[in-house]
Coordinates of C-alpha atoms in Angstrom, one line a residue:
X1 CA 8.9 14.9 7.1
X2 CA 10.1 16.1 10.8
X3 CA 13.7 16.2 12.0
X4 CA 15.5 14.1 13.5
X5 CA 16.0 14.3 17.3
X6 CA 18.7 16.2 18.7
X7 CA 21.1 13.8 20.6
X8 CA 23.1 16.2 23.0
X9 CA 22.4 18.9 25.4
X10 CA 19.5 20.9 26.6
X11 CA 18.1 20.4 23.6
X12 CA 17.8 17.3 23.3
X13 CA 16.6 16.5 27.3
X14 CA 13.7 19.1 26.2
X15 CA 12.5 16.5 23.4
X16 CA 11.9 14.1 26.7
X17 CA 9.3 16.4 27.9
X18 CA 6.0 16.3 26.0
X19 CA 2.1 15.7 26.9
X20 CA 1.4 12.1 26.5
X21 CA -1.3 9.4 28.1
X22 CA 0.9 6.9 29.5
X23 CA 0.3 4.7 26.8
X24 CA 2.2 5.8 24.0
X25 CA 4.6 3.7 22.3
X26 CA 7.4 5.8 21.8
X27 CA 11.1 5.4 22.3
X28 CA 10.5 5.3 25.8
X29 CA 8.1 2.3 25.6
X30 CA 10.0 0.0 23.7
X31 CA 13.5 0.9 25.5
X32 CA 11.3 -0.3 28.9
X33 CA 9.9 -3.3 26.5
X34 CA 13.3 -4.6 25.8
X35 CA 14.4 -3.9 29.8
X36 CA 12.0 -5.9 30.6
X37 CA 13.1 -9.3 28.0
X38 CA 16.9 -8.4 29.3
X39 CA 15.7 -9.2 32.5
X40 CA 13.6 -12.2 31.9
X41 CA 16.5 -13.1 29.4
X42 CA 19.5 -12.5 32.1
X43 CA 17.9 -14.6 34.9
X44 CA 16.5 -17.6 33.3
X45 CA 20.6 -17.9 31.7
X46 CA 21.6 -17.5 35.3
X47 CA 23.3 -14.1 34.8
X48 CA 21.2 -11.9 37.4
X49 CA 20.5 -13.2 40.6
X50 CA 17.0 -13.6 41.9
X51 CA 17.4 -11.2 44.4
X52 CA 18.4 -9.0 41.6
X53 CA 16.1 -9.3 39.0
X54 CA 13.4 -8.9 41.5
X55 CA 14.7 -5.0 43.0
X56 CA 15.6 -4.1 39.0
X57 CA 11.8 -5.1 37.9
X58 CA 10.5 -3.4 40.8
X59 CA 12.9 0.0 39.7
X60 CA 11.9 -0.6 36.1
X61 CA 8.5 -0.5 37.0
X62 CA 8.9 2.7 39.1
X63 CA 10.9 4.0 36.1
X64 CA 7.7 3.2 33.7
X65 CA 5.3 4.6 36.1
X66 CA 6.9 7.9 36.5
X67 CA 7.4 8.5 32.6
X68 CA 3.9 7.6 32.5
X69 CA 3.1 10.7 34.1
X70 CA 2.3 13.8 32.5
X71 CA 5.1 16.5 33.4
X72 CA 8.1 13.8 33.4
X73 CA 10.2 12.8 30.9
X74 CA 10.5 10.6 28.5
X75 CA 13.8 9.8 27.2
X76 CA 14.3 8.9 23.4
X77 CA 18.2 7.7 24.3
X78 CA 19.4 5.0 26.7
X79 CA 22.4 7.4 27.8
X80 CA 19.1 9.2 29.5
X81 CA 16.8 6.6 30.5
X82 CA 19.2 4.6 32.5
X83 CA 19.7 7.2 34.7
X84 CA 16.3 7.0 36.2
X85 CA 16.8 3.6 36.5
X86 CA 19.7 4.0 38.9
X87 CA 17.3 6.5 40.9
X88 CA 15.0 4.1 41.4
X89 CA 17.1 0.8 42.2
X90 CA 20.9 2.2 42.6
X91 CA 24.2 1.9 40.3
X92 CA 23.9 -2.0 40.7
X93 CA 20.8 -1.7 37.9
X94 CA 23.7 -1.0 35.7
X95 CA 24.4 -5.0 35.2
X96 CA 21.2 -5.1 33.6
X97 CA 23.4 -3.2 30.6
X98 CA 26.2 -5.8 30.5
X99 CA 26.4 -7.0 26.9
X100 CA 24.0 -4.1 25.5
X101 CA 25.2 -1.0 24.0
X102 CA 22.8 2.0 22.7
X103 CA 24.1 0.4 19.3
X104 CA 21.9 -2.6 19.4
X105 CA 19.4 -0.7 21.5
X106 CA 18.4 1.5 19.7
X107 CA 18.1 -0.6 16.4
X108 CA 16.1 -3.0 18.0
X109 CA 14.0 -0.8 19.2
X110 CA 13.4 1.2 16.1
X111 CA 12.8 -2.1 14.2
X112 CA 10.0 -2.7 17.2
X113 CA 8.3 0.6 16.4
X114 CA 8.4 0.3 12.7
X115 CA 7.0 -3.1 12.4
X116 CA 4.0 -2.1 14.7
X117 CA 3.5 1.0 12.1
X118 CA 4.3 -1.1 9.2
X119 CA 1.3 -3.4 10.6
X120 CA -0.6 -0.4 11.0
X121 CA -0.3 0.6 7.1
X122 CA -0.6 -3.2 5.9
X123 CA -4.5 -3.1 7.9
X124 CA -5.1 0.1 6.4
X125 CA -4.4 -1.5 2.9
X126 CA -6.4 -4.1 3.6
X127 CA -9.3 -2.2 3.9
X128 CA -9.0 -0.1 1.1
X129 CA -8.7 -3.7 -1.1
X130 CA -11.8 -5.0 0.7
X131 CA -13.4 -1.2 -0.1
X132 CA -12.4 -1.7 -4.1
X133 CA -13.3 -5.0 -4.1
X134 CA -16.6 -4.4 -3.4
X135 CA -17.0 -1.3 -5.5
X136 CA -16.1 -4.0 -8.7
X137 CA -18.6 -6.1 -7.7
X138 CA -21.0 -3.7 -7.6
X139 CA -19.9 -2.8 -10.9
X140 CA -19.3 -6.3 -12.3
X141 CA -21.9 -5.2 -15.0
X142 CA -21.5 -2.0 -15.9
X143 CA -20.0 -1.2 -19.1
X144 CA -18.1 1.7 -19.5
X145 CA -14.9 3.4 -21.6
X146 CA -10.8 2.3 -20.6
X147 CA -8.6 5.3 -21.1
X148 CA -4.8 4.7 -22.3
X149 CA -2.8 8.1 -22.9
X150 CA -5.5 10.0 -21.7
X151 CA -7.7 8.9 -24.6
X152 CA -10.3 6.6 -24.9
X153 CA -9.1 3.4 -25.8
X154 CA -11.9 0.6 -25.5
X155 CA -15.1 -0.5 -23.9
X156 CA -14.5 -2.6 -20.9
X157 CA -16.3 -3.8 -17.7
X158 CA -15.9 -1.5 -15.4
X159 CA -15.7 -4.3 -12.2
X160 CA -12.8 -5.8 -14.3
X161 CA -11.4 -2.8 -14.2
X162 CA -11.3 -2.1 -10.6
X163 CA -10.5 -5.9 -10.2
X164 CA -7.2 -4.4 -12.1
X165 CA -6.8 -2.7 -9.2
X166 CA -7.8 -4.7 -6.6
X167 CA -4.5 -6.9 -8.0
X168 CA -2.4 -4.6 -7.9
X169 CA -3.2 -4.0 -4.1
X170 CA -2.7 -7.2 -3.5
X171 CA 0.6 -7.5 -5.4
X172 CA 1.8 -4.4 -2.5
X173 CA 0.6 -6.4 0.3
X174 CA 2.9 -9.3 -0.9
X175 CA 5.6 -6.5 -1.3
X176 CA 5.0 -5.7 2.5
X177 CA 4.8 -9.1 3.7
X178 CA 8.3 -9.7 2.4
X179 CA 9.5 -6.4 4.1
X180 CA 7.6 -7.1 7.1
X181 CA 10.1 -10.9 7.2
X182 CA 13.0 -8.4 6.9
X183 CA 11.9 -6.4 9.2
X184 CA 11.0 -8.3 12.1
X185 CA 14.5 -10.0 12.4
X186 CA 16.4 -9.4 15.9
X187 CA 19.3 -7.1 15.9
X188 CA 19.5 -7.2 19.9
X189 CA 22.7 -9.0 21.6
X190 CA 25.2 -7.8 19.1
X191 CA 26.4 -5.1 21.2
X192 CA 28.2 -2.7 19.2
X193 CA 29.3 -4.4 15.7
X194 CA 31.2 -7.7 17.5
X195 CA 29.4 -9.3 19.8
X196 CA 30.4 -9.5 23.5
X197 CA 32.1 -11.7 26.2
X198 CA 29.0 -12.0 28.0
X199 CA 26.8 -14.9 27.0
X200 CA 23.6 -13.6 25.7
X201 CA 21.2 -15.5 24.6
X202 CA 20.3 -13.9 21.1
X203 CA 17.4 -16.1 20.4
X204 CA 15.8 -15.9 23.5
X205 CA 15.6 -12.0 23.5
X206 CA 14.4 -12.2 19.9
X207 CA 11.8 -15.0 21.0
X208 CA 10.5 -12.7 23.8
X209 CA 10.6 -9.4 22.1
X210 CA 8.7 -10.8 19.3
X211 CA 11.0 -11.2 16.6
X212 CA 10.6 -13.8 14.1
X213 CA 15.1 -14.9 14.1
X214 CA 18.0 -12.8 14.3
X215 CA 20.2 -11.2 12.4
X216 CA 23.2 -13.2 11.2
X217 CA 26.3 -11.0 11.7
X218 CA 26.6 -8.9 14.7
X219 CA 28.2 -6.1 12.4
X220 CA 25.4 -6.1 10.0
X221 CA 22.8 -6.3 12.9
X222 CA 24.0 -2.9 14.4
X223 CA 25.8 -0.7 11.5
X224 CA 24.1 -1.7 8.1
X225 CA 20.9 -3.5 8.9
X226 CA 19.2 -0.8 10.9
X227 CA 19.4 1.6 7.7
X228 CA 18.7 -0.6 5.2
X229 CA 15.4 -2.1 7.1
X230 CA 14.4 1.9 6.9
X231 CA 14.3 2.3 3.0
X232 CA 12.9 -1.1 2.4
X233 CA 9.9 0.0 5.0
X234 CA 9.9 3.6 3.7
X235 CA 9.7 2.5 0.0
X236 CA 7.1 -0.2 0.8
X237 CA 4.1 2.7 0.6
X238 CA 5.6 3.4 -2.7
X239 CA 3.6 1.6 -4.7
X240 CA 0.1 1.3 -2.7
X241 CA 0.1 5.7 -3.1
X242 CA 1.1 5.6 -6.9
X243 CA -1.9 2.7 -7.3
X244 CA -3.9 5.1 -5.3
X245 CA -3.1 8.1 -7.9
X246 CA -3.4 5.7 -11.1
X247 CA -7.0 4.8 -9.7
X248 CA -8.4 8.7 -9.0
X249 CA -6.6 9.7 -12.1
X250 CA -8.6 7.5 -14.2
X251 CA -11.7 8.5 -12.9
X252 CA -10.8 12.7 -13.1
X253 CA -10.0 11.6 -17.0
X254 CA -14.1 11.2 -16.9
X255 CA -14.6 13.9 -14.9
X256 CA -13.3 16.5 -17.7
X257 CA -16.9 15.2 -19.2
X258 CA -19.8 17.4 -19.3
X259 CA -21.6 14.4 -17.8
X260 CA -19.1 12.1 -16.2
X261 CA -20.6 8.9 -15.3
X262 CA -18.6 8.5 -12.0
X263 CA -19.4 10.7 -9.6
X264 CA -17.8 11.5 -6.0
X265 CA -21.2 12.2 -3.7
X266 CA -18.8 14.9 -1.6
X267 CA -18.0 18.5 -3.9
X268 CA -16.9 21.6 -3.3
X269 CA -18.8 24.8 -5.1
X270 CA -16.3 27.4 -7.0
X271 CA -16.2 30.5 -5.2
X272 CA -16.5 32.0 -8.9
X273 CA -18.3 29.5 -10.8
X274 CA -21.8 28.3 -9.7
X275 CA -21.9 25.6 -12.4
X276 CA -18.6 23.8 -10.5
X277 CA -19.0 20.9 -8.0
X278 CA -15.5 20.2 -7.8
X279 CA -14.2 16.9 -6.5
X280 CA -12.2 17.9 -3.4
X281 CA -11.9 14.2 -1.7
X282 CA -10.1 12.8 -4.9
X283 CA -8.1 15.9 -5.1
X284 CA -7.0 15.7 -1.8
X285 CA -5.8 11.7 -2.0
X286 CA -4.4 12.6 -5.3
X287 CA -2.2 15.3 -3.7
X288 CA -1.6 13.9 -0.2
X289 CA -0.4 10.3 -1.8
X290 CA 2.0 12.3 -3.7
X291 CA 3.3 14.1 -0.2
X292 CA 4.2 10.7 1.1
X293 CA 5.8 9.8 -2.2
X294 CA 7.9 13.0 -1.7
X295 CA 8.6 11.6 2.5
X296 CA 9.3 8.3 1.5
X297 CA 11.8 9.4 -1.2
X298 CA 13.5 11.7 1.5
X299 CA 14.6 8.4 3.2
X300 CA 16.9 7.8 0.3
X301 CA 18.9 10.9 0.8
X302 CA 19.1 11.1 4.2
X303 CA 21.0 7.7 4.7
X304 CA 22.9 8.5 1.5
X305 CA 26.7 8.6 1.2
X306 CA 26.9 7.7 5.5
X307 CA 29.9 5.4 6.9
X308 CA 28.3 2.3 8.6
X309 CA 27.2 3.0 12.5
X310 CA 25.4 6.3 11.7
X311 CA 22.3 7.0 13.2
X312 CA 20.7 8.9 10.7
X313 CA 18.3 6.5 9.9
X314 CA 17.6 5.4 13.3
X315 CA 15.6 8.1 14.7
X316 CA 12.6 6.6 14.9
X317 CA 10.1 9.7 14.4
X318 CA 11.0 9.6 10.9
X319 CA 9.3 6.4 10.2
X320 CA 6.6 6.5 12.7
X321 CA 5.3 10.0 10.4
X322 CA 5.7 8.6 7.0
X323 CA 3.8 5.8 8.3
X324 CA 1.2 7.5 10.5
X325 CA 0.6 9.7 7.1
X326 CA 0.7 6.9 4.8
X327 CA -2.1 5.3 7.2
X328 CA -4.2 8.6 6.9
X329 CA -3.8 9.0 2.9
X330 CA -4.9 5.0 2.6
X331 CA -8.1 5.7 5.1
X332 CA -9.0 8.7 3.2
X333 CA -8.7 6.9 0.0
X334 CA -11.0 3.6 1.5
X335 CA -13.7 6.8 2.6
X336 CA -13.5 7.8 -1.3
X337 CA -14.2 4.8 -2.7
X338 CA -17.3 5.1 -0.7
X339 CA -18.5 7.7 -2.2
X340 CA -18.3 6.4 -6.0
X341 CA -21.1 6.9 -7.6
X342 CA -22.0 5.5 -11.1
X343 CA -24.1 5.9 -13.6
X344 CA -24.3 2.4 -15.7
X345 CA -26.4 4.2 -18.5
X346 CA -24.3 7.4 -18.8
X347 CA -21.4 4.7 -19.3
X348 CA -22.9 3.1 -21.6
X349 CA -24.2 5.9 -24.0
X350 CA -20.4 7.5 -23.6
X351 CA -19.2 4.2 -25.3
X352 CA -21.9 4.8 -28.0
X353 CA -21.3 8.4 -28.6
X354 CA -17.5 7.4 -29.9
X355 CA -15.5 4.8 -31.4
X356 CA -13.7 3.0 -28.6
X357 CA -15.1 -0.9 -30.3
X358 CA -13.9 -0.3 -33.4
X359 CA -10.7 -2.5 -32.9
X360 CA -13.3 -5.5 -32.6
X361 CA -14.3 -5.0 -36.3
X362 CA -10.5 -5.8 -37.4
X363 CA -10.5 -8.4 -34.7
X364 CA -13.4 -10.3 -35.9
X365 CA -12.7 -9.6 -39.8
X366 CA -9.3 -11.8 -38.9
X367 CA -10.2 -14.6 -37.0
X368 CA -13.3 -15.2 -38.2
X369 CA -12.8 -15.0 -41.9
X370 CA -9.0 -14.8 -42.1
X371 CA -8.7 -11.0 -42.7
X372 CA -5.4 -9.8 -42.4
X373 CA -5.5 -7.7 -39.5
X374 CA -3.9 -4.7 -40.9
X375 CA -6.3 -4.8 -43.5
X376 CA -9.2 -5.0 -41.1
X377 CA -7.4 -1.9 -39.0
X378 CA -7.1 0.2 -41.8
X379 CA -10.9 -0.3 -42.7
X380 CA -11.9 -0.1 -39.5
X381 CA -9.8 3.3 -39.3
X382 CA -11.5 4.6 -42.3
X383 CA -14.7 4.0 -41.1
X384 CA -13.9 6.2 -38.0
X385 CA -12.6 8.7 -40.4
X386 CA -15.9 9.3 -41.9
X387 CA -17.9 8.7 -39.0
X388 CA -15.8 11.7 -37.2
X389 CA -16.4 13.9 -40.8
X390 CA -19.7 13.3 -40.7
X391 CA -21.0 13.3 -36.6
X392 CA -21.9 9.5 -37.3
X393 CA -22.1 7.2 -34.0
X394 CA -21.4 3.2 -34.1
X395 CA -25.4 3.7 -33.9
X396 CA -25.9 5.7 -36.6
X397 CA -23.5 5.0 -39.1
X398 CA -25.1 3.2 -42.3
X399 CA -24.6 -0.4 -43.0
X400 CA -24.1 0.5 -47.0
X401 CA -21.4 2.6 -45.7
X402 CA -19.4 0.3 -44.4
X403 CA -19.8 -2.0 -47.1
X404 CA -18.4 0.8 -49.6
X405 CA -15.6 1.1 -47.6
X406 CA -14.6 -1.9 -47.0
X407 CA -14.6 -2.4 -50.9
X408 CA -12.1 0.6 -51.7
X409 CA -10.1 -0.8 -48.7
X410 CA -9.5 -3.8 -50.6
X411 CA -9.5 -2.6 -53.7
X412 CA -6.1 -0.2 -52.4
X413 CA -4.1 -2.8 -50.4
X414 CA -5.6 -6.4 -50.3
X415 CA -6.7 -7.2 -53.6
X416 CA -6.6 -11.0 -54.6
X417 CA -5.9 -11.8 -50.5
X418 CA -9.6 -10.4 -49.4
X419 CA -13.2 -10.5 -50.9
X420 CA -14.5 -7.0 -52.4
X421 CA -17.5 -8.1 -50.5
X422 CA -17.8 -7.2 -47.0
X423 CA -17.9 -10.8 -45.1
X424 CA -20.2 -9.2 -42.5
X425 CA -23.7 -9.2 -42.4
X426 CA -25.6 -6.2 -40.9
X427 CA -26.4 -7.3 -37.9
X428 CA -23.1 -8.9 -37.6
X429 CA -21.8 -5.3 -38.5
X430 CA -23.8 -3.5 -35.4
X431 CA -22.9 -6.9 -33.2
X432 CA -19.1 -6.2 -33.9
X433 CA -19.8 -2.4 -32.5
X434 CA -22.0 -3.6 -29.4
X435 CA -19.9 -2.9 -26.3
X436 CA -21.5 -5.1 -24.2
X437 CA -21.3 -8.1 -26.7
X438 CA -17.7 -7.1 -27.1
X439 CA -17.2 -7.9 -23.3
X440 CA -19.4 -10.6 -23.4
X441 CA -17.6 -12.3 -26.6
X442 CA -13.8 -11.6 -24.9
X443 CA -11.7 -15.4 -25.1
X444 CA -8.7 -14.6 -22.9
X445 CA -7.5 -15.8 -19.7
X446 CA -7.6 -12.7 -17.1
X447 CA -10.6 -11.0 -19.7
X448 CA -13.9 -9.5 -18.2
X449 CA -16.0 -11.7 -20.2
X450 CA -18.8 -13.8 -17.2
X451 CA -16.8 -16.5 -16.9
X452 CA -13.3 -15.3 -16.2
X453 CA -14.7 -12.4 -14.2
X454 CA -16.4 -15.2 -11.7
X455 CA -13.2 -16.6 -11.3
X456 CA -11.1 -13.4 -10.8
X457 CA -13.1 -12.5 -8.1
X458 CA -12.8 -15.9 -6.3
X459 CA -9.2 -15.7 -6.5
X460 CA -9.0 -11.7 -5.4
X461 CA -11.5 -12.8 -2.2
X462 CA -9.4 -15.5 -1.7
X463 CA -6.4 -13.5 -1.6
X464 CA -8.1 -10.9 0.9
X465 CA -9.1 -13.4 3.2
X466 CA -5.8 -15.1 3.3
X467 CA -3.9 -12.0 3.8
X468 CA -6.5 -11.0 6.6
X469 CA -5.7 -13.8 8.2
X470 CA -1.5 -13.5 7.9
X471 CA -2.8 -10.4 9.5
X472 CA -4.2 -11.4 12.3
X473 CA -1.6 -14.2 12.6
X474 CA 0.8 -11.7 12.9
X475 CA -0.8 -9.3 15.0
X476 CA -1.7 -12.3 17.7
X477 CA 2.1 -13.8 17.8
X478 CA 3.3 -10.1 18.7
X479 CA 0.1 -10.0 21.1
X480 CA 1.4 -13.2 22.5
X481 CA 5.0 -12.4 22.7
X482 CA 4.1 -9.0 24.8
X483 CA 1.9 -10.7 27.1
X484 CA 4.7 -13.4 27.7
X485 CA 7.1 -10.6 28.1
X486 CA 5.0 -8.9 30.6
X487 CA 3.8 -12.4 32.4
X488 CA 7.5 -13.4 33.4
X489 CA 8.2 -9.5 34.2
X490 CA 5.8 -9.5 36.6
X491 CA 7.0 -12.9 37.7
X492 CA 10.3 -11.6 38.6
X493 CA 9.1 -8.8 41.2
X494 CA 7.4 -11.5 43.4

């Protein structure tokens, strides 16, 4: 995470100084964006004068044009910008600042540039759920092995599985649209902490800077708000990188296989060991998610323990890095799921090889012949008990077997509540073991069986689409809001 800028002397003039195209929206941008609504704002309420607003747009513009050059600066602080001003349209500019302070300024300005990067990340999400959403789809039949504490657990589909994850995506966007509400609430007006004598017009500046309302209380708008709008942005990419480690975690469980059945089509060769083809691209999501994790978490501290007004939050650099390396982690993670490769009948013969449907054999022994289940559990985990002793498969292992065992089981614990005679047939026996009939045969809401799966995706497209288009919504008001701004700027210089 970079430092903050410096705020006084040489050093911090030298921060205004830095290659750029003329088009970057940087503290210098947004300061000339709000300019720009002030003076829209100030004539239409009758407090500039015509003749005024026109030669302060036409100095604004000047202003612009020059920090648009390469070799000029940039200022990052009012206290500095406003000086050019002046250079270009005299001391009488300086109405233009009646009823502003850098207070307000500056937090408006900062909430400007971290909604646009906010946006930024939310888009980047968005792909990556449209990237896993089709990866499940692709996978809606493939059976393959669920893994809780690192062990196999059960068979499951593996589309349903990634649907798991396609939620939870989803879930974060809702997160971030919430934040994004917070967020894009007007600060600008309030002056330092009280307000002022001259009458702004609070909702017009918020209308034309694109802001969805203002902020309430002036004192909150300028000395709490800012800072508090900075962790709820910063801890927003929270969750989307620790759903981003959960999923590539998951698949390197498989990939401690001699034959995984999930492949990455992009490796790296050991500079030691020819056999290696390690899997750099998940390793390096894995790792960079965690970096933003560590940024993000950085936030907390910094604003810790501070007396309202601070600006230690308020530098916008901070945000626009966590963000701009949030935005790369999610990108690189959307090119990974790309390059997922699987291998439906190595899945398959990985459930086979082990025991992971053996909890269906207690399931079905209670509900369909009113087993208690901790009967049917301890069977079942005597059965695996032997299997294991004796390198027996659910494929393998004999039907007599099974019937013998279930026999002592009741014999030892369930006598007089269970038959001695197994209530499964054999090929209800090999049925009960059958991953894919397992899936198949699932009853719950929210399961992977056909059914429930058809209507899990319809409900995950749905949400995509709908939140593609709060998107673009969203993206189009701010659109229209800047070309507004810019229209009746223009307007004024005429």
């Amino acid at each position: 995470m970079p430092l903050g800028y410096p705020s006084a002397g040489a050093k911090a003039k030298a921060v205004d100084y830095f290659e750029h195209n003329g088009s970057l929206h940087d503290e210098f941008y947004w300061i000339s964006e709000i300019n720009k609504a002030s003076l829209v704002m100030n004539t239409e309420e009758g407090l500039l004068s015509r003749d005024n607003a026109k030669a302060f747009a036409r100095g604004l513009e000047e202003t612009i044009k020059e920090g648009d050059q390469p070799g000029n600066p940039r200022p990052k602080m009012y206290i500095r910008y406003e000086p050019l001003m002046i250079k270009h349209c005299g001391i009488s500019c300086t109405l233009l600042h009646a009823g502003r302070s850098s207070q307000d300024m500056h937090s408006t300005f900062f909430r400007m540039g971290m909604r646009e990067k906010l946006l930024n990340f939310m888009k980047a999400a968005l792909a990556a759920r449209k990237a896993l959403y089709r990866l499940a789809w692709e996978n809606r039949d493939t059976v393959a092995p669920n893994y809780t504490n690192g062990v196999a657990a059960q068979p499951n589909s593996l589309g349903h599985e990634w649907l798991g994850h396609v939620q939870s995506f989803e879930r974060d966007f809702r997160t971030m649209k919430a934040v994004y509400a917070e967020t894009n609430q007007s600060p600008m007006g309030t002056t330092v902490l009280n307000g002022t004598s001259w009458p702004l017009n609070r909702h017009r500046m918020a209308e034309l800077l694109g802001f969805d309302g203002v902020i309430d209380n002036a004192f909150d708008a300028g000395q709490i708000s800012a800072e508090d709008m900075f962790i709820q942005t910063a801890q927003s990419v929270v969750l989307p990188m620790l759903h981003i480690g959960h999923f590539i975690q998951d698949i390197m469980t498989q990939y401690a296989q001699p034959r995984p059945w999930i492949l990455v089509t992009s490796t790296y060769v050991s500079s030691a060991m020819p056999q290696k083809r390690n899997p750099g691209p998940l390793i390096d999501v894995r790792r960079d998610a965690s970096e933003v994790i560590n940024e993000s978490n950085g936030t907390l501290m910094r604003v810790h323990n501070l007396m309202p007004g601070m600006y230690d939050g308020k530098d916008l650099p901070l945000g626009r890095q966590l963000f701009d390396d949030a935005v790369t982690v999610m990108d690189n993670f959307t090119e990974v799921v790309g390059m997922l490769k699987v291998n439906a009948e190595r899945a398959l013969e990985e459930l086979n090889s082990d025991w992971t449907a053996s909890q269906e054999v207690a399931d079905i022994l209670m509900h369909r012949f009113n087993v208690p289940f901790r009967v049917g559990h301890h069977f079942a985990s005597a059965m695996v008990t032997y299997a294991r002793t004796h390198e027996l498969t659910p494929l393998t292992f004999p039907y007599a077997k099974a019937r013998e065992l279930w026999t002592e089981e009741v014999k030892k614990e369930a006598e007089g509540i269970a038959s001695e005679t197994f209530p499964l047939d054999e090929q209800g026996f090999k049925e009960a073991l059958n991953p894919v009939a397992i899936i198949a045969n699932r009853r719950v809401y929210g399961g992977p069986q056909p059914s429930e799966m058809k209507r899990q995706f319809e409900e995950r497209q749905a949400g995509i689409d709908a939140d593609e288009a709060w998107l673009n919504e969203t993206l189009g008001r701010l659109e229209k809001a800047q070309q507004n701004r810019q229209s009746l700027y223009e307007a004024l210089m005429k």
